[in-house]
Amino acid sequence: SSGINAEYGGCCTMLTTMVVSWFLRLAQFLLDLVFRPPTKTNQVVCYDVLYHSKAMQIGNNNPAHFLRKYTATRDVTWLKREDVHLFCVTEQSFVFARTTPGVDIHNISEHPFLYNAKSSHAVEFGVISTDLALDLVRDRAEDGSNIGYLHNLGRCGSTLVCNMVFKTGQCQVLSEPGALFDVTAEVVRNPKLMDDPNTVERLRAILLFLAKNPERKYFIKIHSYLMHILPLIHKALPGVREAFMYRSLKPMFISAKRAFNLGNTPFYIFKRFALSAGFTTNEGFAALEREGADSVDKYMMYNYLHDTRVYLDEAVTRSDLVAYSYESLIANPGNFVAHFLDQIGVGSELTDLALTAMNEDSQKNSWLSKKDVNERVKKVEVILEKGAEEFVKRLAGEKFGIELEGDKLEMINIANHWNKN
């Protein structure tokens, strides 16, 4: 019955999304006919937000999920406002959102994920062409040394660490900014873009618009999906202070399975979601299934190994790229935090202040809060399915060159690892 319920719920969600999407496209078409936004301009084309579809949960960081009315064109100085933030990008445009007055969307104690905060509080959109966006940052000289950046595999303590950095008060913290998802999705659809100089140029512009004040420190914590573009960050801005965070495979996966309520999700429903969200392609799924990843557990474990290999390949020539494990954070929080704060350019003297975050739920006010996760899985035993452990042990060595140890499947040959002892 659990499979039937999951299929019914998944189909209802997809049907609702399709109906709402159709309605919004039609309504937006009619509005644009009446108010006629300009198609070519060197100014910011601004739209008031009339309606935001809460039903469209997948890809929430998308203006197509909003009903928008063209209001005016404004000078590009509008982009410098404190309440204007880069929202998303396409190949043709950069989209900015002005958010509700008085709401600090960067206060991650209240808004743990920036893409949700921007969507929930967007009151106006401003759109500029990609060419104009690139022109606006072309002469900026900074190399990104005022930016700390945390790559991670997900469910490994990265959001907790993000809250620790926030507690120091030294950085504007950007937890999973949506524009970085967009350029990653393009690379996932077309891997050749990894070698395209235009991709690096656009990524540089994205980072500079996210960190728009060169006199300020920033800290960016990404979603695990963005591991695809890890090698491009250094190419775009070589001064960015990068780190990588991970966890032993089995507890990391069990945590993800609990958080995303995957215990009773059939693989074909999971595939529909992953494709709708842009996390992969049909070709990507087919390639993984040829490797034997024919279930939710195997698919996710394969991706953990793949993403770790992306880090390992980059770390070969990058002594500045440092790895941190969840286990070392738990074993020695003080030393971990002191080293991490130095790595991102904040300073270890603020360690005690950062450690106060360990007393809080780092993902409260989100569907990943401890309370909500425990409620979702309280009647479900969350385990690693039979066969998945043997699958990951085989592939780790044969395909990815990753050494595993112990019952928790700890990855023990992680390069540039912070000295957890």
Tab-separated table of C-alpha atoms in Angstrom:
chain	number	residue	atom	x	y	z
A	1	SER	CA	0.000	0.000	0.000
A	2	SER	CA	2.933	2.330	0.653
A	3	GLY	CA	3.967	2.081	-3.001
A	4	ILE	CA	0.405	2.835	-4.145
A	5	ASN	CA	0.213	5.816	-1.804
A	6	ALA	CA	3.565	7.136	-3.037
A	7	GLU	CA	2.474	6.741	-6.671
A	8	TYR	CA	-0.876	8.445	-5.994
A	9	GLY	CA	0.792	11.302	-4.122
A	10	GLY	CA	3.450	11.729	-6.791
A	11	CYS	CA	0.899	11.737	-9.633
A	12	CYS	CA	-1.316	14.262	-7.814
A	13	THR	CA	1.641	16.573	-7.240
A	14	MET	CA	2.695	16.357	-10.874
A	15	LEU	CA	-0.872	16.945	-12.104
A	16	THR	CA	-1.281	19.972	-9.833
A	17	THR	CA	2.023	21.383	-11.047
A	18	MET	CA	1.027	20.908	-14.693
A	19	VAL	CA	-2.351	22.639	-14.230
A	20	VAL	CA	-0.876	25.571	-12.291
A	21	SER	CA	1.960	25.901	-14.801
A	22	TRP	CA	-0.526	26.033	-17.703
A	23	PHE	CA	-2.633	28.655	-15.925
A	24	LEU	CA	0.378	30.835	-15.143
A	25	ARG	CA	1.718	30.666	-18.702
A	26	LEU	CA	-1.656	31.692	-20.111
A	27	ALA	CA	-2.154	34.499	-17.584
A	28	GLN	CA	1.406	35.760	-18.110
A	29	PHE	CA	0.923	35.762	-21.880
A	30	LEU	CA	-2.198	37.916	-21.527
A	31	LEU	CA	-0.510	40.318	-19.107
A	32	ASP	CA	2.470	40.774	-21.412
A	33	LEU	CA	0.100	41.491	-24.301
A	34	VAL	CA	-1.505	44.286	-22.306
A	35	PHE	CA	1.540	45.825	-20.595
A	36	ARG	CA	4.149	45.009	-23.275
A	37	PRO	CA	7.603	44.923	-21.629
A	38	PRO	CA	10.446	46.073	-23.908
A	39	THR	CA	12.421	43.317	-25.598
A	40	LYS	CA	15.749	45.149	-25.978
A	41	THR	CA	17.120	47.665	-23.508
A	42	ASN	CA	20.253	48.488	-21.529
A	43	GLN	CA	18.153	49.109	-18.455
A	44	VAL	CA	16.476	46.881	-15.886
A	45	VAL	CA	13.019	45.687	-16.971
A	46	CYS	CA	10.933	45.587	-13.775
A	47	TYR	CA	7.821	43.601	-12.932
A	48	ASP	CA	5.572	43.702	-9.881
A	49	VAL	CA	4.810	40.292	-8.389
A	50	LEU	CA	1.056	39.681	-8.436
A	51	TYR	CA	0.967	36.019	-7.445
A	52	HIS	CA	3.383	33.281	-6.377
A	53	SER	CA	2.396	29.661	-6.916
A	54	LYS	CA	3.101	27.730	-3.737
A	55	ALA	CA	1.901	24.580	-5.522
A	56	MET	CA	4.968	24.494	-7.740
A	57	GLN	CA	7.498	23.225	-5.213
A	58	ILE	CA	9.953	21.845	-7.755
A	59	GLY	CA	12.239	24.512	-9.136
A	60	ASN	CA	10.879	27.174	-6.779
A	61	ASN	CA	13.610	29.550	-7.904
A	62	ASN	CA	11.894	30.312	-11.202
A	63	PRO	CA	10.061	33.499	-12.228
A	64	ALA	CA	7.705	31.331	-14.305
A	65	HIS	CA	6.126	30.323	-10.991
A	66	PHE	CA	5.076	33.928	-10.414
A	67	LEU	CA	2.457	36.072	-12.110
A	68	ARG	CA	4.237	39.313	-13.030
A	69	LYS	CA	3.101	42.672	-14.403
A	70	TYR	CA	5.540	44.883	-16.276
A	71	THR	CA	5.787	48.267	-14.553
A	72	ALA	CA	8.858	50.202	-15.693
A	73	THR	CA	12.431	50.205	-16.896
A	74	ARG	CA	15.001	51.463	-14.403
A	75	ASP	CA	18.641	52.453	-14.436
A	76	VAL	CA	21.113	49.685	-13.544
A	77	THR	CA	21.854	51.463	-10.251
A	78	TRP	CA	18.639	49.751	-9.055
A	79	LEU	CA	20.694	46.545	-8.836
A	80	LYS	CA	22.842	48.063	-6.061
A	81	ARG	CA	19.955	48.362	-3.598
A	82	GLU	CA	20.395	46.371	-0.367
A	83	ASP	CA	17.001	44.707	-0.859
A	84	VAL	CA	17.751	43.616	-4.449
A	85	HIS	CA	19.320	40.171	-4.872
A	86	LEU	CA	20.313	37.947	-7.779
A	87	PHE	CA	17.437	35.484	-8.112
A	88	CYS	CA	18.171	33.233	-11.076
A	89	VAL	CA	19.855	33.144	-14.466
A	90	THR	CA	19.106	31.788	-17.925
A	91	GLU	CA	21.312	31.762	-20.995
A	92	GLN	CA	19.687	35.034	-22.090
A	93	SER	CA	19.112	36.920	-18.844
A	94	PHE	CA	19.966	37.603	-15.210
A	95	VAL	CA	16.905	37.989	-12.977
A	96	PHE	CA	16.981	39.954	-9.714
A	97	ALA	CA	14.373	40.085	-6.956
A	98	ARG	CA	13.519	42.939	-4.633
A	99	THR	CA	12.306	41.453	-1.377
A	100	THR	CA	9.831	42.490	1.303
A	101	PRO	CA	10.993	45.599	3.212
A	102	GLY	CA	12.290	44.785	6.691
A	103	VAL	CA	12.902	41.072	6.004
A	104	ASP	CA	16.532	39.967	6.298
A	105	ILE	CA	16.615	37.004	3.935
A	106	HIS	CA	20.263	36.364	4.886
A	107	ASN	CA	19.369	35.658	8.528
A	108	ILE	CA	19.688	31.912	8.227
A	109	SER	CA	18.504	31.368	11.779
A	110	GLU	CA	15.107	32.294	10.328
A	111	HIS	CA	15.644	31.470	6.638
A	112	PRO	CA	17.972	28.435	6.334
A	113	PHE	CA	17.767	28.270	2.518
A	114	LEU	CA	18.210	31.412	0.452
A	115	TYR	CA	16.323	30.211	-2.633
A	116	ASN	CA	13.200	29.703	-0.481
A	117	ALA	CA	13.610	33.059	1.279
A	118	LYS	CA	13.897	34.942	-2.011
A	119	SER	CA	10.881	33.165	-3.486
A	120	SER	CA	8.724	33.709	-0.403
A	121	HIS	CA	9.532	37.415	-0.109
A	122	ALA	CA	9.917	38.550	-3.727
A	123	VAL	CA	7.787	41.639	-4.436
A	124	GLU	CA	9.435	42.823	-7.655
A	125	PHE	CA	11.607	41.304	-10.370
A	126	GLY	CA	14.208	43.103	-12.454
A	127	VAL	CA	15.579	41.505	-15.616
A	128	ILE	CA	18.714	42.386	-17.583
A	129	SER	CA	20.288	40.656	-20.552
A	130	THR	CA	23.220	38.332	-19.999
A	131	ASP	CA	25.378	40.584	-22.175
A	132	LEU	CA	24.576	43.583	-19.957
A	133	ALA	CA	25.228	41.533	-16.807
A	134	LEU	CA	28.667	40.529	-18.071
A	135	ASP	CA	29.457	44.124	-19.039
A	136	LEU	CA	28.529	45.387	-15.572
A	137	VAL	CA	31.099	43.169	-13.821
A	138	ARG	CA	33.784	42.973	-16.505
A	139	ASP	CA	35.967	45.676	-14.947
A	140	ARG	CA	35.611	44.507	-11.343
A	141	ALA	CA	39.104	43.611	-10.157
A	142	GLU	CA	38.420	41.418	-7.116
A	143	ASP	CA	39.530	37.778	-7.245
A	144	GLY	CA	36.965	36.413	-4.792
A	145	SER	CA	39.222	36.396	-1.733
A	146	ASN	CA	36.358	37.933	0.276
A	147	ILE	CA	34.237	34.827	-0.406
A	148	GLY	CA	34.247	31.581	1.579
A	149	TYR	CA	32.644	28.676	-0.302
A	150	LEU	CA	31.624	25.287	1.107
A	151	HIS	CA	31.250	22.397	-1.338
A	152	ASN	CA	29.529	19.413	0.285
A	153	LEU	CA	27.785	16.092	-0.290
A	154	GLY	CA	24.628	16.962	1.678
A	155	ARG	CA	23.448	15.629	5.069
A	156	CYS	CA	26.996	16.028	6.381
A	157	GLY	CA	26.677	18.979	8.775
A	158	SER	CA	27.162	21.693	6.148
A	159	THR	CA	24.082	23.682	7.201
A	160	LEU	CA	25.231	23.520	10.823
A	161	VAL	CA	28.638	24.871	9.782
A	162	CYS	CA	26.863	27.569	7.782
A	163	ASN	CA	25.001	28.605	10.946
A	164	MET	CA	28.289	28.665	12.835
A	165	VAL	CA	29.720	31.123	10.318
A	166	PHE	CA	26.546	33.216	10.595
A	167	LYS	CA	26.926	33.375	14.393
A	168	THR	CA	30.278	35.132	14.023
A	169	GLY	CA	28.589	38.116	12.378
A	170	GLN	CA	31.570	38.538	10.042
A	171	CYS	CA	29.980	37.382	6.767
A	172	GLN	CA	26.828	37.797	4.784
A	173	VAL	CA	25.813	34.156	4.563
A	174	LEU	CA	24.271	32.798	1.350
A	175	SER	CA	22.881	29.328	1.997
A	176	GLU	CA	22.121	27.643	-1.344
A	177	PRO	CA	21.596	30.634	-3.666
A	178	GLY	CA	19.382	29.676	-6.571
A	179	ALA	CA	21.370	31.224	-9.431
A	180	LEU	CA	24.124	28.652	-8.923
A	181	PHE	CA	21.543	25.880	-9.406
A	182	ASP	CA	20.700	27.325	-12.816
A	183	VAL	CA	24.198	27.223	-14.275
A	184	THR	CA	24.660	23.730	-12.789
A	185	ALA	CA	21.482	22.534	-14.498
A	186	GLU	CA	22.851	23.757	-17.832
A	187	VAL	CA	26.054	21.764	-17.276
A	188	VAL	CA	24.091	18.645	-16.290
A	189	ARG	CA	22.071	18.886	-19.512
A	190	ASN	CA	25.181	19.561	-21.600
A	191	PRO	CA	28.458	18.436	-19.949
A	192	LYS	CA	30.482	20.048	-22.772
A	193	LEU	CA	29.702	23.416	-21.150
A	194	MET	CA	32.274	22.576	-18.454
A	195	ASP	CA	34.953	23.374	-21.043
A	196	ASP	CA	33.214	26.455	-22.450
A	197	PRO	CA	34.859	29.794	-21.479
A	198	ASN	CA	31.407	31.415	-21.607
A	199	THR	CA	30.288	29.180	-18.729
A	200	VAL	CA	33.189	30.382	-16.592
A	201	GLU	CA	32.498	34.013	-17.532
A	202	ARG	CA	28.835	33.704	-16.558
A	203	LEU	CA	29.734	31.913	-13.327
A	204	ARG	CA	32.137	34.729	-12.457
A	205	ALA	CA	29.331	37.233	-13.012
A	206	ILE	CA	26.957	35.186	-10.831
A	207	LEU	CA	29.452	35.078	-7.970
A	208	LEU	CA	30.162	38.806	-8.211
A	209	PHE	CA	26.463	39.686	-8.221
A	210	LEU	CA	25.927	37.434	-5.195
A	211	ALA	CA	28.890	39.054	-3.427
A	212	LYS	CA	28.180	42.518	-4.750
A	213	ASN	CA	30.052	44.543	-2.124
A	214	PRO	CA	33.837	44.005	-2.512
A	215	GLU	CA	34.417	45.504	0.957
A	216	ARG	CA	32.299	42.836	2.647
A	217	LYS	CA	32.975	39.175	3.497
A	218	TYR	CA	30.618	36.521	2.153
A	219	PHE	CA	30.107	32.837	2.851
A	220	ILE	CA	28.349	30.593	0.331
A	221	LYS	CA	27.127	27.134	1.291
A	222	ILE	CA	25.925	25.119	-1.674
A	223	HIS	CA	23.509	22.247	-2.303
A	224	SER	CA	25.170	18.910	-3.087
A	225	TYR	CA	23.820	19.153	-6.653
A	226	LEU	CA	26.385	21.904	-7.293
A	227	MET	CA	29.281	19.477	-6.858
A	228	HIS	CA	29.062	19.151	-10.668
A	229	ILE	CA	30.617	22.614	-11.074
A	230	LEU	CA	33.238	22.396	-8.298
A	231	PRO	CA	36.195	22.737	-10.714
A	232	LEU	CA	34.734	25.917	-12.235
A	233	ILE	CA	34.697	28.007	-9.051
A	234	HIS	CA	38.489	28.379	-8.970
A	235	LYS	CA	38.551	29.155	-12.698
A	236	ALA	CA	35.914	31.867	-12.291
A	237	LEU	CA	37.429	33.522	-9.204
A	238	PRO	CA	40.766	31.991	-8.144
A	239	GLY	CA	40.833	33.786	-4.791
A	240	VAL	CA	37.693	32.147	-3.394
A	241	ARG	CA	38.443	30.340	-0.109
A	242	GLU	CA	37.048	26.872	-0.770
A	243	ALA	CA	36.382	23.895	1.494
A	244	PHE	CA	34.725	20.506	1.040
A	245	MET	CA	32.603	18.667	3.614
A	246	TYR	CA	31.536	15.024	3.629
A	247	ARG	CA	30.515	12.147	5.895
A	248	SER	CA	30.788	8.364	6.047
A	249	LEU	CA	28.568	6.990	3.284
A	250	LYS	CA	26.082	4.895	5.225
A	251	PRO	CA	25.014	7.435	7.906
A	252	MET	CA	25.021	10.204	5.276
A	253	PHE	CA	22.634	8.229	3.097
A	254	ILE	CA	20.409	7.141	5.997
A	255	SER	CA	20.122	10.796	7.018
A	256	ALA	CA	19.138	11.750	3.452
A	257	LYS	CA	16.648	8.915	3.229
A	258	ARG	CA	15.020	10.106	6.457
A	259	ALA	CA	15.052	13.790	5.526
A	260	PHE	CA	13.550	13.309	2.075
A	261	ASN	CA	11.157	10.538	3.147
A	262	LEU	CA	12.510	8.054	0.626
A	263	GLY	CA	11.878	4.910	2.681
A	264	ASN	CA	8.834	3.803	0.686
A	265	THR	CA	9.384	5.705	-2.551
A	266	PRO	CA	9.369	3.489	-5.678
A	267	PHE	CA	12.311	4.136	-7.992
A	268	TYR	CA	10.139	5.266	-10.914
A	269	ILE	CA	8.504	7.951	-8.730
A	270	PHE	CA	11.949	9.051	-7.553
A	271	LYS	CA	13.084	9.245	-11.190
A	272	ARG	CA	10.116	11.444	-12.127
A	273	PHE	CA	10.962	13.838	-9.320
A	274	ALA	CA	14.683	13.956	-10.176
A	275	LEU	CA	13.928	14.635	-13.844
A	276	SER	CA	11.315	17.303	-13.029
A	277	ALA	CA	13.721	19.050	-10.662
A	278	GLY	CA	16.499	18.986	-13.266
A	279	PHE	CA	18.841	16.943	-11.062
A	280	THR	CA	19.642	14.614	-13.952
A	281	THR	CA	18.552	13.651	-17.466
A	282	ASN	CA	17.103	10.531	-19.050
A	283	GLU	CA	20.560	9.853	-20.457
A	284	GLY	CA	22.030	10.253	-16.977
A	285	PHE	CA	19.614	7.753	-15.483
A	286	ALA	CA	20.259	5.289	-18.311
A	287	ALA	CA	24.035	5.495	-17.772
A	288	LEU	CA	23.674	4.847	-14.045
A	289	GLU	CA	21.310	1.946	-14.564
A	290	ARG	CA	23.877	0.348	-16.869
A	291	GLU	CA	26.250	0.509	-13.894
A	292	GLY	CA	23.633	-1.299	-11.786
A	293	ALA	CA	22.115	1.744	-10.027
A	294	ASP	CA	18.546	0.456	-10.361
A	295	SER	CA	17.099	1.651	-7.043
A	296	VAL	CA	16.886	4.824	-4.949
A	297	ASP	CA	19.603	3.602	-2.581
A	298	LYS	CA	22.046	2.593	-5.302
A	299	TYR	CA	21.405	5.742	-7.308
A	300	MET	CA	22.123	8.051	-4.370
A	301	MET	CA	25.172	6.095	-3.232
A	302	TYR	CA	26.543	6.203	-6.781
A	303	ASN	CA	26.172	9.980	-6.785
A	304	TYR	CA	27.997	10.320	-3.451
A	305	LEU	CA	30.940	8.441	-4.953
A	306	HIS	CA	30.820	10.439	-8.177
A	307	ASP	CA	30.734	13.786	-6.345
A	308	THR	CA	33.580	12.759	-4.060
A	309	ARG	CA	35.628	11.828	-7.123
A	310	VAL	CA	34.995	15.335	-8.510
A	311	TYR	CA	36.564	16.754	-5.338
A	312	LEU	CA	39.490	14.294	-5.385
A	313	ASP	CA	40.333	15.122	-9.000
A	314	GLU	CA	40.390	18.838	-8.213
A	315	ALA	CA	42.366	18.406	-4.987
A	316	VAL	CA	45.267	16.747	-6.830
A	317	THR	CA	46.623	20.173	-7.796
A	318	ARG	CA	44.913	22.321	-5.161
A	319	SER	CA	46.513	22.391	-1.705
A	320	ASP	CA	44.278	25.375	-0.884
A	321	LEU	CA	41.150	23.197	-1.165
A	322	VAL	CA	40.674	21.588	2.272
A	323	ALA	CA	38.372	18.701	3.261
A	324	TYR	CA	36.415	18.414	6.516
A	325	SER	CA	34.342	15.472	7.735
A	326	TYR	CA	31.197	15.437	9.841
A	327	GLU	CA	32.855	12.904	12.127
A	328	SER	CA	35.756	15.277	12.861
A	329	LEU	CA	33.270	18.056	13.673
A	330	ILE	CA	31.495	15.865	16.221
A	331	ALA	CA	34.736	14.479	17.679
A	332	ASN	CA	36.376	17.844	18.273
A	333	PRO	CA	34.063	20.815	17.555
A	334	GLY	CA	36.430	23.482	18.897
A	335	ASN	CA	39.442	22.524	16.806
A	336	PHE	CA	37.272	21.882	13.736
A	337	VAL	CA	35.606	25.299	13.897
A	338	ALA	CA	38.847	27.171	14.626
A	339	HIS	CA	40.535	25.632	11.583
A	340	PHE	CA	37.474	26.127	9.373
A	341	LEU	CA	37.090	29.797	10.283
A	342	ASP	CA	40.746	30.384	9.425
A	343	GLN	CA	40.264	28.533	6.126
A	344	ILE	CA	37.461	30.863	5.002
A	345	GLY	CA	39.189	34.019	6.243
A	346	VAL	CA	37.038	34.804	9.291
A	347	GLY	CA	39.479	34.119	12.144
A	348	SER	CA	39.622	31.453	14.834
A	349	GLU	CA	39.241	33.980	17.671
A	350	LEU	CA	35.456	33.787	17.051
A	351	THR	CA	35.298	30.022	17.618
A	352	ASP	CA	33.325	30.185	20.890
A	353	LEU	CA	30.705	32.409	19.306
A	354	ALA	CA	30.396	30.068	16.321
A	355	LEU	CA	29.973	27.024	18.578
A	356	THR	CA	26.733	28.426	20.031
A	357	ALA	CA	25.043	27.238	16.815
A	358	MET	CA	25.409	23.639	18.026
A	359	ASN	CA	22.616	24.272	20.540
A	360	GLU	CA	20.067	25.046	17.810
A	361	ASP	CA	18.285	23.272	14.951
A	362	SER	CA	20.189	24.624	11.940
A	363	GLN	CA	17.271	23.893	9.598
A	364	LYS	CA	14.344	25.140	11.662
A	365	ASN	CA	11.565	26.955	9.787
A	366	SER	CA	12.059	24.563	6.885
A	367	TRP	CA	10.636	21.188	5.937
A	368	LEU	CA	14.036	19.716	6.907
A	369	SER	CA	13.751	20.764	10.558
A	370	LYS	CA	14.389	17.968	13.041
A	371	LYS	CA	10.778	18.116	14.221
A	372	ASP	CA	9.325	17.759	10.721
A	373	VAL	CA	11.750	15.017	9.664
A	374	ASN	CA	11.053	12.991	12.819
A	375	GLU	CA	7.313	13.362	12.241
A	376	ARG	CA	7.568	12.115	8.649
A	377	VAL	CA	9.562	8.982	9.436
A	378	LYS	CA	8.389	8.042	12.925
A	379	LYS	CA	6.584	4.926	11.632
A	380	VAL	CA	9.153	3.935	9.023
A	381	GLU	CA	12.335	1.938	9.568
A	382	VAL	CA	15.033	3.679	7.555
A	383	ILE	CA	17.783	1.302	6.455
A	384	LEU	CA	20.152	0.731	3.530
A	385	GLU	CA	18.466	-1.763	1.207
A	386	LYS	CA	19.845	-5.219	0.633
A	387	GLY	CA	22.450	-5.235	-2.115
A	388	ALA	CA	23.218	-1.512	-2.013
A	389	GLU	CA	26.181	-1.914	0.348
A	390	GLU	CA	27.831	-4.529	-1.859
A	391	PHE	CA	27.127	-2.332	-4.886
A	392	VAL	CA	28.825	0.725	-3.400
A	393	LYS	CA	31.809	-1.248	-2.084
A	394	ARG	CA	32.427	-2.685	-5.546
A	395	LEU	CA	32.097	0.597	-7.424
A	396	ALA	CA	34.069	2.635	-4.888
A	397	GLY	CA	37.266	0.791	-5.677
A	398	GLU	CA	36.720	-0.337	-9.265
A	399	LYS	CA	35.341	2.858	-10.776
A	400	PHE	CA	36.089	5.759	-8.428
A	401	GLY	CA	39.333	4.863	-6.637
A	402	ILE	CA	37.800	5.525	-3.205
A	403	GLU	CA	38.812	3.383	-0.236
A	404	LEU	CA	36.067	2.451	2.231
A	405	GLU	CA	36.532	1.243	5.778
A	406	GLY	CA	34.274	-0.088	8.548
A	407	ASP	CA	30.544	-0.638	8.953
A	408	LYS	CA	29.782	3.036	8.273
A	409	LEU	CA	31.623	2.952	4.936
A	410	GLU	CA	34.046	5.717	5.873
A	411	MET	CA	35.961	7.161	2.905
A	412	ILE	CA	39.573	7.089	4.107
A	413	ASN	CA	41.629	8.416	1.179
A	414	ILE	CA	40.237	11.960	1.071
A	415	ALA	CA	43.002	14.327	-0.053
A	416	ASN	CA	43.875	17.541	1.847
A	417	HIS	CA	41.891	16.382	4.876
A	418	TRP	CA	42.002	18.697	7.873
A	419	ASN	CA	43.918	16.966	10.690
A	420	LYS	CA	40.989	15.756	12.763
A	421	ASN	CA	43.337	14.552	15.489
